Short mmCIF file of C-alpha atoms in Angstrom, two decimals:
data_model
loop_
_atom_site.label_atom_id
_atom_site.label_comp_id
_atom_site.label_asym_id
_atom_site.label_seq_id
_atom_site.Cartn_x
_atom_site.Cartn_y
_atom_site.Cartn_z
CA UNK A 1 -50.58 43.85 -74.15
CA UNK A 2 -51.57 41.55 -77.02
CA UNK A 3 -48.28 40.67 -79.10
CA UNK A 4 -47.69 37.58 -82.08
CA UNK A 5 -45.69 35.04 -82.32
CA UNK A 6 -44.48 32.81 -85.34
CA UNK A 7 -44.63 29.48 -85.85
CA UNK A 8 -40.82 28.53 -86.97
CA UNK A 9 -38.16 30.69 -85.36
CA UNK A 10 -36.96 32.68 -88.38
CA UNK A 11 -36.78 36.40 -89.26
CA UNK A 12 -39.95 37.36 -90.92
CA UNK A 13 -41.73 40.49 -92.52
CA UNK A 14 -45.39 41.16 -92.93
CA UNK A 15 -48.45 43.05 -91.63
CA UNK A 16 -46.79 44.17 -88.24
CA UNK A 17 -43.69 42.00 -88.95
CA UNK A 18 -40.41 42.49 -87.93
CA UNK A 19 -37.09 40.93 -88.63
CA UNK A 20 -36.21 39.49 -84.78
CA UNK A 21 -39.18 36.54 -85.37
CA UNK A 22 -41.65 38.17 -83.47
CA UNK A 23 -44.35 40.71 -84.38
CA UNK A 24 -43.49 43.82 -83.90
CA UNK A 25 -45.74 46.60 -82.25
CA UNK A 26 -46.00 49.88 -84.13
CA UNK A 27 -47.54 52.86 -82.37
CA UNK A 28 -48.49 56.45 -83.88
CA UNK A 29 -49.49 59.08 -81.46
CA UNK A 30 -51.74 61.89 -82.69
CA UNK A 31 -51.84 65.51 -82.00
CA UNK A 32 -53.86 65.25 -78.97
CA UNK A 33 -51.52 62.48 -77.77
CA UNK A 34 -53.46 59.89 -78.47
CA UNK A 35 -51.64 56.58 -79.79
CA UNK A 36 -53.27 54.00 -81.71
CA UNK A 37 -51.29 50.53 -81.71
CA UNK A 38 -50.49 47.78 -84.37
CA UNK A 39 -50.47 44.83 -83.08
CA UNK A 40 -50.72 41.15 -84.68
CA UNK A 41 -51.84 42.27 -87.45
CA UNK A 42 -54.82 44.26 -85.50
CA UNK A 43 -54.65 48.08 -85.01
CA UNK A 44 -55.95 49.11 -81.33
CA UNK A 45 -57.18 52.70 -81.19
CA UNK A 46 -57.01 53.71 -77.40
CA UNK A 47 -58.10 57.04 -77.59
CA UNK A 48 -61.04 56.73 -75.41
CA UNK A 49 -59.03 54.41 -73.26
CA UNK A 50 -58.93 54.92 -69.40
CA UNK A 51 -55.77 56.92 -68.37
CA UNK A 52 -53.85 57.75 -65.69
CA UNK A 53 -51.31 56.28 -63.20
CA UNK A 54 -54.61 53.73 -61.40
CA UNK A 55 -55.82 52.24 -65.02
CA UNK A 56 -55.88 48.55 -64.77
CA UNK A 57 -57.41 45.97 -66.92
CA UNK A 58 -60.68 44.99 -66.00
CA UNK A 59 -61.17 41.06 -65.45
CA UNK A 60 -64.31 39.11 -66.59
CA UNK A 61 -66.93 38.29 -63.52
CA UNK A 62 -67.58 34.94 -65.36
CA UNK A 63 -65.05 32.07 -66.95
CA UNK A 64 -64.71 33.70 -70.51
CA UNK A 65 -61.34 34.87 -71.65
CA UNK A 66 -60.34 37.17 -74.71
CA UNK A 67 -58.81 34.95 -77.37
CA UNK A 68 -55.44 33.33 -76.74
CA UNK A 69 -54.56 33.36 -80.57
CA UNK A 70 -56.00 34.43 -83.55
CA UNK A 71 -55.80 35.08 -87.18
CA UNK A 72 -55.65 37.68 -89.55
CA UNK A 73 -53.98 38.78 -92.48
CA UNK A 74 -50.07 38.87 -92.53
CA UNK A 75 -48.72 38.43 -95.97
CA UNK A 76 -48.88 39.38 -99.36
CA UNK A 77 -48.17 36.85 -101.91
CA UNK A 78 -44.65 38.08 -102.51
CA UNK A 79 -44.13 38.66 -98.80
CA UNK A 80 -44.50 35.49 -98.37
CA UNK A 81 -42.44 34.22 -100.68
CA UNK A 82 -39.48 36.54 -99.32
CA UNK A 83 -40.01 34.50 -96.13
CA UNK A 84 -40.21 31.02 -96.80
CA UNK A 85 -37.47 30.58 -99.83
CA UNK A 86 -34.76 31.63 -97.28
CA UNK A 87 -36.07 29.34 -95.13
CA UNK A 88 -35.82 26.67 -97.52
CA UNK A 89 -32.76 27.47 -99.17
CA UNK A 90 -30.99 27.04 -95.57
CA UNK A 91 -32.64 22.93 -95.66
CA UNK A 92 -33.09 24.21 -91.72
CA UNK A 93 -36.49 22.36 -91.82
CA UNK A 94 -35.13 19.34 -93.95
CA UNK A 95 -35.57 18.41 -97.48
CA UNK A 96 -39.12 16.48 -97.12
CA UNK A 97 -40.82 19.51 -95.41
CA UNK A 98 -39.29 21.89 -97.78
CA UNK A 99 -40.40 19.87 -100.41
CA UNK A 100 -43.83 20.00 -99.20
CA UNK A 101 -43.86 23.49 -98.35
CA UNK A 102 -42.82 24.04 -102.01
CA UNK A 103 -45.35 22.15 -103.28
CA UNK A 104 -48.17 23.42 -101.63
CA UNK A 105 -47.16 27.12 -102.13
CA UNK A 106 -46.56 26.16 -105.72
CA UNK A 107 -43.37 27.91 -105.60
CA UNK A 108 -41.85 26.68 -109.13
CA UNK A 109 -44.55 28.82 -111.15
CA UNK A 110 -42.75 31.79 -111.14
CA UNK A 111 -46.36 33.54 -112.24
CA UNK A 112 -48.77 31.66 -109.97
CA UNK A 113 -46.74 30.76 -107.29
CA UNK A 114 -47.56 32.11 -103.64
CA UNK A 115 -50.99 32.96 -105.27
CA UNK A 116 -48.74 36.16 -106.79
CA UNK A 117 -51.35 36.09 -109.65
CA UNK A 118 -54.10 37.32 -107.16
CA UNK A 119 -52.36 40.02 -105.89
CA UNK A 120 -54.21 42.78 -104.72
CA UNK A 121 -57.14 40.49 -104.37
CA UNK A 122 -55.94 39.10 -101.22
CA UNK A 123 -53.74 37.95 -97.87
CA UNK A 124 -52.25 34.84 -96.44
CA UNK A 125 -53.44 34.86 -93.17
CA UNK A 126 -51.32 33.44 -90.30
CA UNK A 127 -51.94 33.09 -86.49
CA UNK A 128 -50.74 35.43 -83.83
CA UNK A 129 -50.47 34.81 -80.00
CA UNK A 130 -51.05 37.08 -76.52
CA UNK A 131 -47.68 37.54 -75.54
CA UNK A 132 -48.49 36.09 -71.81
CA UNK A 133 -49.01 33.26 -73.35
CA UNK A 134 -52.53 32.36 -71.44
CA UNK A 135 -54.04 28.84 -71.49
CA UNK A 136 -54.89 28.08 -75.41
CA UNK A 137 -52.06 30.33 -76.72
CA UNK A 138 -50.78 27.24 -78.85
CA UNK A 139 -54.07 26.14 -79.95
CA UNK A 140 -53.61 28.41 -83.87
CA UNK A 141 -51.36 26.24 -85.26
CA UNK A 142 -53.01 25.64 -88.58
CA UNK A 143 -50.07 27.04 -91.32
CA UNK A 144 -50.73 30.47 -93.34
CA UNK A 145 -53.80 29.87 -95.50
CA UNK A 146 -55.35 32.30 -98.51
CA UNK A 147 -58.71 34.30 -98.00
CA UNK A 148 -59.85 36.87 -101.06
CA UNK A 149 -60.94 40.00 -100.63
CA UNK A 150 -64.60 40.70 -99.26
CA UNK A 151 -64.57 37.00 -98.41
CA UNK A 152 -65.12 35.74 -95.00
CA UNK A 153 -62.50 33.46 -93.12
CA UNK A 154 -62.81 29.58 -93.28
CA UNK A 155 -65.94 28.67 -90.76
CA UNK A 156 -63.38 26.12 -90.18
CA UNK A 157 -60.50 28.82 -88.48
CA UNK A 158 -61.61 29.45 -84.93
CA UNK A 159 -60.68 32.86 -84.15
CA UNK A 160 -59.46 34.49 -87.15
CA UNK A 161 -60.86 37.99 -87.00
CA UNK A 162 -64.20 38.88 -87.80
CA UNK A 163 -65.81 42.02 -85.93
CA UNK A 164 -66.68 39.56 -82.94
CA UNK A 165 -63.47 38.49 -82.75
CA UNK A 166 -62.12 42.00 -82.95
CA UNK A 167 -64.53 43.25 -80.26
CA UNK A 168 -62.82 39.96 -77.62
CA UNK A 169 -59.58 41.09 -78.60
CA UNK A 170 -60.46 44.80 -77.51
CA UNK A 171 -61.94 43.92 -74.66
CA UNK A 172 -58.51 42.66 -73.53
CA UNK A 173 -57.63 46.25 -74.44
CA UNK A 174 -59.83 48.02 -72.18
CA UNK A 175 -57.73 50.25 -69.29
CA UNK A 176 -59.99 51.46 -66.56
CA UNK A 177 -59.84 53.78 -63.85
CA UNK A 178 -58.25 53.23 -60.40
CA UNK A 179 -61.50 52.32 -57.50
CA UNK A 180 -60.23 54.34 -54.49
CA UNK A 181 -63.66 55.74 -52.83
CA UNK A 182 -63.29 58.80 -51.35
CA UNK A 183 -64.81 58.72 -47.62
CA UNK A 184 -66.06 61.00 -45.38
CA UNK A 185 -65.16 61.14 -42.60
CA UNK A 186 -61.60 61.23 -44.49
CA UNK A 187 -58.98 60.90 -41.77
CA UNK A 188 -60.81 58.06 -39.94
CA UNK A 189 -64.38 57.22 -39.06
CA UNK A 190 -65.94 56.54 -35.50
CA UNK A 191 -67.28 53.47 -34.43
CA UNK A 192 -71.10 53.23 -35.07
CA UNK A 193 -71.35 56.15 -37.11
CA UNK A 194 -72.33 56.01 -41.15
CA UNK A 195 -69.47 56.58 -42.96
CA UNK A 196 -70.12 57.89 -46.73
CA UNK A 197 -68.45 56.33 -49.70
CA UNK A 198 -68.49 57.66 -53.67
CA UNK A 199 -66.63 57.95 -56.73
CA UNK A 200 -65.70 61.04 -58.87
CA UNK A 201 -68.32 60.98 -61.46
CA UNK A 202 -65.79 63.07 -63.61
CA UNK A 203 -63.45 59.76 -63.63
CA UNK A 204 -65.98 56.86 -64.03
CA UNK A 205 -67.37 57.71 -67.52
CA UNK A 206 -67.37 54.68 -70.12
CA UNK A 207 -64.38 53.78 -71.95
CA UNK A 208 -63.63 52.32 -75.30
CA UNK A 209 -60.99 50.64 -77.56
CA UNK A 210 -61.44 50.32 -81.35
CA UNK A 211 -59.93 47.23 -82.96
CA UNK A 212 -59.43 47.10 -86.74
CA UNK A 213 -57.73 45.17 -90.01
CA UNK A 214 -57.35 48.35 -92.26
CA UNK A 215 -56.55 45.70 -94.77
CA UNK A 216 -59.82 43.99 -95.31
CA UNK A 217 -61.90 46.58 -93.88
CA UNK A 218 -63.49 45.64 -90.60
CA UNK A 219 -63.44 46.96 -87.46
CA UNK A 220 -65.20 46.86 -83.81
CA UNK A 221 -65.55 49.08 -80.99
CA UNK A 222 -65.65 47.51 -76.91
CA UNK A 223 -67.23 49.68 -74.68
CA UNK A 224 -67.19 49.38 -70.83
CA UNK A 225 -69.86 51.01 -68.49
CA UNK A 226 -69.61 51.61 -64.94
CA UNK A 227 -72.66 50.12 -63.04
CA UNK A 228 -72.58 49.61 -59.25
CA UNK A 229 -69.64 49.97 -56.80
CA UNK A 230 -69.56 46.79 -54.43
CA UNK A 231 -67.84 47.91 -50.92
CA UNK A 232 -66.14 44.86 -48.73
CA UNK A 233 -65.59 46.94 -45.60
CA UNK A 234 -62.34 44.50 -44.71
CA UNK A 235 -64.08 42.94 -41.47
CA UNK A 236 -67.08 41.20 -40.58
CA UNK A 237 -68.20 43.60 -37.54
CA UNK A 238 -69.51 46.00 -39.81
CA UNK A 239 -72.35 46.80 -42.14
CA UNK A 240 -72.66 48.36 -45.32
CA UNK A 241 -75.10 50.69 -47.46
CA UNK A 242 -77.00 49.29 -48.97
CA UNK A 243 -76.81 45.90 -47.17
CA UNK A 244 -75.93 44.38 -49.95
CA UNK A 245 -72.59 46.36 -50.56
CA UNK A 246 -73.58 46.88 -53.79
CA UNK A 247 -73.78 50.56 -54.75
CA UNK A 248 -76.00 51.09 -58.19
CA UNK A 249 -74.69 53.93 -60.60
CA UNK A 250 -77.34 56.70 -60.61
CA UNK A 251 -77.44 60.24 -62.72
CA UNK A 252 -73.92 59.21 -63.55
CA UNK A 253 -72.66 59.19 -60.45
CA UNK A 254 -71.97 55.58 -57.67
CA UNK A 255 -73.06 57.18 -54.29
CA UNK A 256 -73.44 61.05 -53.03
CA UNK A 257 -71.00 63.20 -51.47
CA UNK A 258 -71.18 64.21 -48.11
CA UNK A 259 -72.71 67.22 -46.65
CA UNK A 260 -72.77 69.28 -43.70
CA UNK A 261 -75.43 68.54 -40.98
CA UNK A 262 -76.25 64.76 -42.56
CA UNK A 263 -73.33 62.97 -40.26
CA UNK A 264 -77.00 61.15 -38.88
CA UNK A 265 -78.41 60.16 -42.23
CA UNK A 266 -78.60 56.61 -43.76
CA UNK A 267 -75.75 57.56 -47.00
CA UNK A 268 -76.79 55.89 -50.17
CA UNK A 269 -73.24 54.50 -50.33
CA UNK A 270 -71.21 53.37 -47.37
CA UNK A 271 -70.60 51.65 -44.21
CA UNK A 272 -70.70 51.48 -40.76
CA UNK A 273 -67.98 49.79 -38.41
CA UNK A 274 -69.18 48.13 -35.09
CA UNK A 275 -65.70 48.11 -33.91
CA UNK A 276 -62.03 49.57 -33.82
CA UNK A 277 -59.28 49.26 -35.92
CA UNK A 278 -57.49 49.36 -32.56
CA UNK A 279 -53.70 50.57 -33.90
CA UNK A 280 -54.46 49.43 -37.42
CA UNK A 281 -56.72 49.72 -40.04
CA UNK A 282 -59.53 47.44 -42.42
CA UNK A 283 -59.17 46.84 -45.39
CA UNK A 284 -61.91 48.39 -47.15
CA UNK A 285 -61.85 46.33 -50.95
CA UNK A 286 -64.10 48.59 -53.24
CA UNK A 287 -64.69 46.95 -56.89
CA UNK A 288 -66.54 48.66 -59.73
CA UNK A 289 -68.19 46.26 -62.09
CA UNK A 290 -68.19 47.01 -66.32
CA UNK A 291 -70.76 46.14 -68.38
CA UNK A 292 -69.62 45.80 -71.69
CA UNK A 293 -70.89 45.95 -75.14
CA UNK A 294 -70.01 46.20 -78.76
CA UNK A 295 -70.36 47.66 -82.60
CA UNK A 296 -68.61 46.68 -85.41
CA UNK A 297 -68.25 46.66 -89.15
CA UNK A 298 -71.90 45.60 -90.99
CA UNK A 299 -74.04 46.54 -87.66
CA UNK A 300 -73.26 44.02 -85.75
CA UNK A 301 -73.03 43.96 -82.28
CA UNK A 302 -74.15 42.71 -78.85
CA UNK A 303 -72.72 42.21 -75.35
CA UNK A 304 -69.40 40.85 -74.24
CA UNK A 305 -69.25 39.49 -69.97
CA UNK A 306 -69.17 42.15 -67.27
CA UNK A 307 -65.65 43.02 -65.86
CA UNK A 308 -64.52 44.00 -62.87
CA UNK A 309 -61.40 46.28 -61.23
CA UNK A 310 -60.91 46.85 -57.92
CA UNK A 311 -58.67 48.20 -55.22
CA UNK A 312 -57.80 48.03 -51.04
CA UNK A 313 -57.40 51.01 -49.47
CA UNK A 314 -56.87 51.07 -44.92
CA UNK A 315 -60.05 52.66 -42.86
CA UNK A 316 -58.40 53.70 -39.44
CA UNK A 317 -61.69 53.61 -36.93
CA UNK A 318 -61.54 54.76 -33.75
CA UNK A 319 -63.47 55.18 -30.92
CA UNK A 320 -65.69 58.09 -29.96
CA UNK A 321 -64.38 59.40 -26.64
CA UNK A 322 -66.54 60.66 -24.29
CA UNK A 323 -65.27 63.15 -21.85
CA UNK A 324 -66.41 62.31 -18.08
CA UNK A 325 -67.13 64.87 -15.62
#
């Protein structure tokens, strides 16, 4: 979950803004159940999300990461002033910053100050942080800066929130479902004999979160596609199919089901074991890889890294007895 954090620790109020000095997250469910979620100053609609009790977030096959911080929007001019006089007034900061702070804000024009003469023509912006506090959390530390309406952010302000931005912070978003193949045989296999492996086509459609700043009117949509199962059958005496492990999506569907009379087929999905599991089992890792892409606000677009989610589940394999006569 992507929260914000401010910079001094004082009560504040302001787009998502509560009074404890963190953001607050807001969330409004719909008649269908749905719930879209406020955070940071970003609204996350997650009605196209993954559900279930197996969702997981899926993790990026390469070395990118959604932003650690970001800005966006977070007060209006008189918003802002309610939050930095008190501030002041308390001389918690000390007299030389305050007296900055008051100059820069322009706080003695009791007109212009805080920019309250363009208001309704736009936001201080601030920065906001992922609550897990990942490696370049702290790296938004410029203070709140203006940005008119229909203008874009300073070039200047790595990741304040443009549709791209919006899109990486989605992505983050993203809930998947669970990867437990179902097997047949189901029980337990037999050495030397194909077992088949596949996923519920009903379950691994794409998913997508919407992120959006109602207030300056952008948005952008992550989507994540299922597109090949790999299979790690959990030993090394074994072999998969294909050999690669890698199972490619096809009609919508990662590998076939089973039927009756094919127990001697090659499956298009699955793996044979070349030995027991004695009194225990493999570990059979199976890990469905996302491509994902993205729309947003003014056609833009393009593709975001391929993620991954997987899960273990035990393979009991026994021997076929043969009865002796």
């Amino acid at each position: 979950m992507l929260l914000a954090a401010v910079g001094p620790a004082h009560a504040e109020k302001g787009f998502g803004g509560g009074t404890d000095g963190q953001t607050e997250q807001r969330a409004d469910a719909g008649d269908d159940g749905t719930v879209s979620v406020t955070v940071g100053g970003v609204v996350f609609d997650r009605s196209k999300n993954g559900r279930g009790d197996s969702v997981g977030p899926v993790t990026s096959s390469t070395s990118w990461s959604p932003p650690a911080c970001w800005y966006a929007p977070k007060f209006t001019p008189q918003e802002l002033q309610d939050y930095l006089e008190p501030i002041w007034e308390a001389e918690s900061t000390g007299y030389e910053w305050d007296a900055k702070q008051r100059e820069k804000y322009n706080a003695k024009d009791e007109k212009k100050g805080f920019n309250k003469d363009k208001t309704g023509k736009g936001f201080w912006w601030g920065s906001y942080v992922n609550e897990s506090f990942p490696p370049g959390w702290d790296k938004c530390d410029t203070d709140y800066f203006w940005v008119d309406k229909g203008d874009p952010p300073p070039a200047d302000k790595e990741n304040a929130v443009t549709p791209e931005v919006l899109a990486e912070l989605a992505y983050a978003e993203i809930r998947v479902p669970g990867t437990e193949v179902t097997l047949a045989p189901a029980e337990a296999t037999k050495v030397n004999l194909p077992t088949w492996a596949w996923l519920d086509g009903a379950e691994f459609k794409p998913v997508s979160v919407t992120a959006s700043v109602e207030e300056i009117g952008i948005e952008a949509t992550a989507t994540a596609e299922p597109v090949s199962l790999q299979i790690e059958p959990g030993t090394p005496d074994a072999e998969t199919y294909p050999a690669s492990g890698v199972c490619e999506i096809k009609d919508g569907r990662i590998g076939a089901p089973y039927e009756k009379g094919r127990a001697d087929d090659t499956p298009p999905c699955g793996v044979k074991y070349l030995r027991s599991s004695g009194g225990g089992t493999f570990p059979l890792q199976a890990t469905v890889t996302w491509e994902i892409h993205w729309t947003g606000t003014g056609n833009a677009g393009g593709d975001l890294p391929d993620g991954t989610f997987g899960a273990t589940q035990d393979v009991v394999v026994q021997e076929i007895q043969a009865v002796n006569r």
